[in-house]
Amino acid sequence: MQVDLPYTLCSSKPITGTLVWYYFICKREVWLMSHEITPDEDASALDIGRAIHEIFYRRMLKEVSLEGIKIDLFKRAERAACEIKASSKFIEAARFQLLYYLFRLKEYDVDADGWILIPTEKRKISVKLDAEAEQVLLKVLNEIKEIARLERPPPPIRIPYCRRCAYKEFCWA
Amino acid sequence: MKKTIYIFSIGEIKRKGNTLCLIKENGEKKYVPVSEISSLMIFGETTFNKRLLEFLSSNEITLHIFNHYGYYMGSFYPKTHYNSGFMTLKQCEHYLDYAKRLILARKFAEGSLRNMLRNVIYYHNRKGGLSSTIKFLEDASLKLREARTVEEVMAVEGQAKEQYYISFNTIIDDAEYHYEKRERMPPKSRLDALLSFGNSLLYVTVLSEIYKTHLDPRIGFLHATNYRKFSLNLDVAEVFKPIIVDRVIFTLTNKRMLDPSCYMEELGGVYLSEKGRKNFIEQYEDKLKQTISYERMRVSYQRMIRLELYKLEKHLIGEKEYEPFVTQW
C-alpha cells in the first residue's frame, strides 16, 4: 500500500516546488497545475525566468532533481540550496518553495541552508527550516492537497498577477 | 505572435543550426528563425528528411501537406507536449455520455448557424432581399434545440447551410460565382473551389491551435470520431467558417481580386491555381490577424480560435458551460 507522505499529491505523485510557490499567488493555478493543465508556453513571461537562469548562473548552474522538485543551484561548499528569482515580489512564496526543498532534502538526511537569490536586485535572502517553519509548511502542503482534490478548479479571481499570467486567456475566455 | 509559413516553391527544407532553411529550385536560400514559426503548410514539391522532422518536433511546430489540387493530405503532428490525462478523460467522458455529446454537438451547430446569420443580416442591411434566408436560419436555430440526436443536429445544420449558400447569389455580385449546388469531390464550380480550399485551410489552422492546448484532436462531438484521424478541428471550424472563410470569399469575389488565371480545370473539377491559392491565403492571413475586442482584451481571430478551445476545456472540466463565439457584426 502507498504510504501517505506529507508531500504526496495522489498515488505516487509528489507535490512540486512550483505548486508550493503558486499556493501563495493563486489557488486556482495550484488546481490547474496539479491536473497537468499547464499554461500556454508562448507567453513571454515564462521566458524571462529562463533567461535569468542562463545569464546569471551560466557557469555554476547545477540543478539538483529529486522526485517532483528541481533545485536551481546547490552550493556544495556552503551546503546551501538556492532558488533563483527574477524579483523580490512574492518573497513569501519563494520562502516556502525553498522551505519545501529543505524539507524534502531532510528526507534524504541532507541538512542544508536555503538562499533565495535575486540577481537583478543583487540580493541574497537566507531561509532556515526550523521547527516552527516546518509546522507552517506542513499545513501549506495539506492545503495544497485539498485544493488538488477539488472536483473543479476554484473560480478565477482577478488579481494584479493575472495581467502577466500565462493562464490569463484560459481563465478569462 | 508566431507565424504560419506557406511553401509553394519546389525545393528543399533543411535544418541549418537553429534555423530553418528553404532552398528553392534556382538555389535561392531563405532562412527563417525557428522560434518564429508555429506551423508549416506545404503546397509545393518539397524534399525534407528525418532530421527536419525531429527539429520541428522539438520546436513544437506542426507540418501540414496539401496535394497538387490544394487538398489537405495530412499532418506531422509532433508528440503532444501539453499532456493532461485528466483532460483526456474528461473529453472522452463527454463523447461517451451521449447526452453530454449532444449538448456540445448542438453548441457547435448553433455557433455555426448564428455566425451564418450575422453574415446574412449584414448583407441584408446593405442590399436587401435576404429576409427569407434570415427567417429560415432563425427557424433552424429553434429546431436545433429540439434535435434529439447528433444526426438530427447535423441534418438541421446541413439544411441551413444549403439555404445560406443560396444567399451567396445575392451577396456576391459576380455571376461567375452563381451557386446551384454544393459539390465537393471534385469541386464543380469556382465557388466550390473557393469553399473547399478555404475550409481545408481553416481545418488546419484549428488543428494547429488544438496542438497548443490539452485537447485531443481525434475526439470530436458533432463530427463523430469515425474513420477520420482528426475530427475536433472540424467541429470548432464550423463556428468560424462563416466569419473567416466566407468573408474572405466575399472580399475576393466582390472586389474582383480573382481572374480566370486563378483557376484551373482538371479531371472534371475546378481548382484554385497556385496564383489563386496565393491570393486566397493573403486575404485569409489578413483575416486571421484582424483583431476584435473581447473581454477587455484585443484578440485576433486566430487567437479567438485558441480562446474557443479554452472555453471548451472549461466546459469539459465542468467549470463553465461552453458558449460558441458569435460575432457582433
Coordinates of N, CA and C in Angstrom, one line a residue, chain B residues 180-295:
Chain B
E180 N -25.4 26.8 -57.3 CA -26.5 25.9 -57.7 C -26.6 24.8 -56.6
K181 N -25.5 24.2 -56.4 CA -25.5 23.0 -55.6 C -24.0 22.9 -55.1
R182 N -23.9 22.5 -53.8 CA -22.5 22.3 -53.3 C -22.0 21.0 -53.7
E183 N -20.8 21.0 -54.4 CA -20.2 19.8 -54.8 C -18.7 19.8 -54.4
R184 N -18.3 18.7 -53.8 CA -17.0 18.7 -53.2 C -16.0 17.8 -53.9
M185 N -16.4 16.7 -54.3 CA -15.4 15.7 -54.9 C -15.8 15.4 -56.3
P186 N -15.3 16.0 -57.3 CA -14.4 17.2 -57.2 C -15.3 18.5 -57.1
P187 N -14.7 19.6 -56.8 CA -15.5 20.9 -56.8 C -15.8 21.2 -58.3
K188 N -17.1 21.5 -58.5 CA -17.5 21.7 -59.9 C -17.6 23.2 -60.3
S189 N -17.7 24.1 -59.4 CA -17.7 25.5 -59.8 C -16.6 26.2 -59.1
R190 N -16.5 27.5 -59.5 CA -15.5 28.3 -58.8 C -15.8 28.5 -57.4
L191 N -17.1 28.7 -57.1 CA -17.4 28.9 -55.7 C -17.1 27.6 -54.8
D192 N -17.3 26.5 -55.4 CA -17.0 25.2 -54.8 C -15.5 25.2 -54.5
A193 N -14.7 25.6 -55.5 CA -13.2 25.6 -55.3 C -12.8 26.5 -54.2
L194 N -13.4 27.7 -54.1 CA -13.1 28.6 -53.0 C -13.5 28.0 -51.7
L195 N -14.7 27.5 -51.6 CA -15.2 27.0 -50.3 C -14.3 25.8 -49.9
S196 N -14.0 24.9 -50.8 CA -13.2 23.7 -50.4 C -11.8 24.1 -49.9
F197 N -11.2 25.0 -50.7 CA -9.9 25.4 -50.3 C -9.9 26.1 -49.0
G198 N -10.8 27.1 -48.8 CA -10.9 27.9 -47.6 C -11.2 27.0 -46.4
N199 N -12.1 26.1 -46.5 CA -12.4 25.3 -45.4 C -11.3 24.4 -45.0
S200 N -10.6 23.8 -46.0 CA -9.4 23.0 -45.6 C -8.3 23.8 -44.9
L201 N -8.2 25.0 -45.3 CA -7.2 25.9 -44.6 C -7.6 26.1 -43.2
L202 N -8.9 26.3 -43.0 CA -9.4 26.6 -41.6 C -9.2 25.3 -40.7
Y203 N -9.5 24.2 -41.3 CA -9.4 22.9 -40.5 C -7.9 22.8 -40.0
V204 N -7.0 23.1 -40.9 CA -5.6 23.0 -40.5 C -5.2 24.1 -39.5
T205 N -5.7 25.3 -39.6 CA -5.4 26.3 -38.6 C -6.0 25.9 -37.3
V206 N -7.2 25.4 -37.2 CA -7.7 25.0 -35.9 C -6.9 23.8 -35.4
L207 N -6.5 22.9 -36.2 CA -5.7 21.8 -35.8 C -4.4 22.2 -35.1
S208 N -3.8 23.2 -35.8 CA -2.5 23.8 -35.2 C -2.8 24.4 -33.8
E209 N -3.9 25.0 -33.7 CA -4.3 25.6 -32.4 C -4.6 24.6 -31.3
I210 N -5.2 23.5 -31.8 CA -5.5 22.4 -30.8 C -4.3 21.8 -30.2
Y211 N -3.2 21.8 -31.1 CA -2.0 21.3 -30.7 C -1.4 22.0 -29.5
K212 N -1.8 23.3 -29.4 CA -1.3 24.1 -28.3 C -2.2 24.1 -27.0
T213 N -3.1 23.2 -27.0 CA -3.9 23.0 -25.9 C -3.8 21.6 -25.4
H214 N -4.6 21.2 -24.4 CA -4.6 19.9 -23.9 C -5.6 19.0 -24.5
L215 N -6.3 19.5 -25.5 CA -7.4 18.7 -26.2 C -6.8 17.7 -27.1
D216 N -7.5 16.6 -27.3 CA -7.2 15.6 -28.3 C -8.0 15.8 -29.6
P217 N -7.3 16.1 -30.7 CA -8.0 16.4 -31.9 C -8.8 15.2 -32.5
R218 N -8.5 14.0 -32.0 CA -9.2 12.9 -32.6 C -10.6 12.7 -32.0
I219 N -10.9 13.4 -30.9 CA -12.3 13.2 -30.3 C -13.1 14.4 -30.6
G220 N -14.0 14.3 -31.6 CA -15.0 15.4 -31.9 C -16.3 15.0 -31.4
F221 N -17.2 16.0 -31.4 CA -18.6 15.8 -30.8 C -19.7 15.9 -31.8
L222 N -19.6 16.9 -32.7 CA -20.5 17.0 -33.8 C -20.1 16.0 -34.9
H223 N -18.9 16.2 -35.3 CA -18.3 15.2 -36.3 C -17.8 14.0 -35.5
A224 N -18.5 12.9 -35.6 CA -18.1 11.8 -34.8 C -16.7 11.3 -35.0
T225 N -16.2 10.8 -34.0 CA -14.8 10.2 -34.1 C -15.0 8.9 -34.9
N226 N -15.0 9.1 -36.2 CA -15.3 7.9 -37.0 C -14.0 7.4 -37.7
Y227 N -14.0 7.5 -39.0 CA -12.8 7.0 -39.7 C -11.7 8.0 -40.0
R228 N -12.1 9.2 -39.6 CA -11.1 10.3 -39.8 C -10.1 10.3 -38.7
K229 N -8.9 10.8 -39.0 CA -7.9 10.9 -38.0 C -8.3 12.0 -37.0
F230 N -8.6 13.1 -37.5 CA -8.9 14.3 -36.7 C -10.4 14.7 -36.9
S231 N -11.1 15.0 -35.8 CA -12.5 15.5 -36.0 C -12.8 16.7 -35.1
L232 N -12.1 16.9 -34.0 CA -12.4 18.0 -33.2 C -12.2 19.3 -33.9
N233 N -11.2 19.4 -34.8 CA -10.9 20.6 -35.5 C -12.1 20.9 -36.5
L234 N -12.8 19.9 -37.0 CA -13.9 20.1 -37.9 C -15.0 20.8 -37.1
D235 N -15.2 20.3 -35.9 CA -16.3 20.9 -35.0 C -16.1 22.4 -34.8
V236 N -14.9 22.7 -34.3 CA -14.6 24.1 -34.0 C -14.5 25.0 -35.2
A237 N -14.1 24.4 -36.3 CA -14.1 25.2 -37.6 C -15.5 25.6 -38.0
E238 N -16.5 24.8 -37.7 CA -17.8 25.1 -38.1 C -18.2 26.5 -37.6
V239 N -17.8 26.8 -36.4 CA -18.2 28.1 -35.7 C -17.5 29.2 -36.5
F240 N -16.3 29.0 -37.0 CA -15.5 30.1 -37.6 C -15.6 30.2 -39.1
K241 N -16.1 29.2 -39.8 CA -16.2 29.2 -41.2 C -16.9 30.5 -41.7
P242 N -18.1 30.8 -41.2 CA -18.8 32.0 -41.8 C -18.0 33.3 -41.6
I243 N -17.4 33.4 -40.4 CA -16.7 34.7 -40.2 C -15.3 34.8 -40.8
I244 N -14.7 33.6 -41.0 CA -13.3 33.7 -41.6 C -13.4 33.3 -43.1
V245 N -13.7 32.1 -43.4 CA -13.6 31.6 -44.8 C -14.6 32.4 -45.7
D246 N -15.9 32.4 -45.3 CA -16.9 33.0 -46.1 C -16.6 34.5 -46.4
R247 N -16.2 35.2 -45.3 CA -15.9 36.6 -45.5 C -14.7 36.9 -46.4
V248 N -13.7 36.0 -46.4 CA -12.6 36.1 -47.3 C -13.1 35.9 -48.7
I249 N -14.0 35.0 -48.9 CA -14.6 34.7 -50.2 C -15.4 35.9 -50.7
F250 N -16.2 36.5 -49.8 CA -16.9 37.7 -50.2 C -16.0 38.9 -50.7
T251 N -14.9 39.0 -49.9 CA -13.9 40.1 -50.3 C -13.3 39.8 -51.7
L252 N -12.8 38.6 -51.8 CA -12.1 38.2 -53.1 C -13.0 38.3 -54.3
T253 N -14.3 38.0 -54.1 CA -15.2 38.0 -55.3 C -15.7 39.4 -55.5
N254 N -16.2 40.0 -54.5 CA -16.8 41.3 -54.7 C -15.8 42.4 -55.1
K255 N -14.6 42.2 -54.6 CA -13.5 43.2 -55.0 C -12.8 42.8 -56.3
R256 N -13.3 41.7 -56.9 CA -12.7 41.2 -58.2 C -11.2 41.0 -58.1
M257 N -10.8 40.3 -57.0 CA -9.4 40.0 -56.8 C -9.0 38.7 -57.4
L258 N -9.9 38.0 -58.1 CA -9.5 36.8 -58.8 C -9.8 36.9 -60.2
D259 N -8.9 36.4 -61.1 CA -9.2 36.4 -62.5 C -9.2 34.9 -63.0
P260 N -9.5 34.7 -64.3 CA -9.5 33.3 -64.8 C -8.2 32.5 -64.5
S261 N -7.1 33.2 -64.5 CA -5.8 32.5 -64.3 C -5.7 32.0 -62.8
C262 N -6.6 32.4 -62.0 CA -6.5 31.9 -60.6 C -7.2 30.5 -60.5
Y263 N -7.7 30.0 -61.6 CA -8.4 28.7 -61.5 C -7.8 27.8 -62.5
M264 N -7.9 26.5 -62.2 CA -7.5 25.5 -63.2 C -8.6 24.4 -63.3
E265 N -8.8 23.9 -64.5 CA -9.8 22.8 -64.6 C -9.0 21.6 -65.0
E266 N -9.2 20.6 -64.1 CA -8.5 19.3 -64.3 C -9.4 18.2 -63.8
L267 N -9.3 17.1 -64.5 CA -10.1 15.9 -64.1 C -11.5 16.2 -63.7
G268 N -12.2 17.0 -64.6 CA -13.6 17.3 -64.4 C -13.9 18.1 -63.2
G269 N -12.9 18.8 -62.6 CA -13.1 19.6 -61.4 C -12.5 21.0 -61.6
V270 N -13.0 22.0 -60.8 CA -12.4 23.3 -60.8 C -11.6 23.5 -59.5
Y271 N -10.4 23.9 -59.7 CA -9.5 24.1 -58.5 C -8.8 25.5 -58.6
L272 N -8.3 25.9 -57.5 CA -7.6 27.2 -57.5 C -6.2 26.8 -58.0
S273 N -5.7 27.7 -58.8 CA -4.3 27.6 -59.3 C -3.4 28.1 -58.2
E274 N -2.1 28.0 -58.5 CA -1.1 28.5 -57.4 C -1.4 30.0 -57.2
K275 N -1.6 30.7 -58.3 CA -1.9 32.1 -58.1 C -3.1 32.4 -57.3
G276 N -4.2 31.6 -57.6 CA -5.4 31.7 -56.9 C -5.2 31.4 -55.4
R277 N -4.5 30.4 -55.1 CA -4.2 30.0 -53.7 C -3.5 31.1 -53.0
K278 N -2.5 31.6 -53.7 CA -1.7 32.7 -53.0 C -2.6 33.9 -52.7
N279 N -3.4 34.3 -53.6 CA -4.4 35.4 -53.4 C -5.3 35.1 -52.2
F280 N -5.8 33.9 -52.2 CA -6.7 33.5 -51.1 C -6.0 33.5 -49.8
I281 N -4.8 32.9 -49.7 CA -4.0 32.9 -48.5 C -3.7 34.2 -47.9
E282 N -3.4 35.2 -48.8 CA -3.1 36.5 -48.4 C -4.2 37.1 -47.6
Q283 N -5.4 37.0 -48.2 CA -6.6 37.5 -47.6 C -7.0 36.8 -46.3
Y284 N -6.7 35.5 -46.4 CA -7.0 34.6 -45.2 C -6.2 35.0 -44.0
E285 N -4.9 35.2 -44.3 CA -3.9 35.5 -43.2 C -4.3 36.9 -42.7
D286 N -4.7 37.8 -43.5 CA -5.1 39.2 -43.1 C -6.3 39.0 -42.1
K287 N -7.2 38.2 -42.5 CA -8.4 37.9 -41.7 C -8.0 37.4 -40.3
L288 N -7.1 36.4 -40.3 CA -6.7 35.8 -39.0 C -6.1 36.8 -38.1
K289 N -5.4 37.8 -38.7 CA -4.7 38.8 -37.9 C -5.6 39.9 -37.4
Q290 N -6.7 40.0 -38.1 CA -7.6 41.1 -37.8 C -8.1 41.0 -36.3
T291 N -8.0 42.1 -35.6 CA -8.4 42.0 -34.1 C -9.7 42.5 -33.8
I292 N -10.3 42.0 -32.8 CA -11.6 42.5 -32.2 C -11.4 42.6 -30.7
S293 N -12.3 43.3 -30.1 CA -12.1 43.4 -28.6 C -13.1 42.3 -28.0
Y294 N -12.5 41.7 -27.0 CA -13.2 40.6 -26.4 C -12.8 40.5 -24.9
E295 N -13.8 40.6 -24.0 CA -13.5 40.5 -22.6 C -12.3 41.4 -22.2

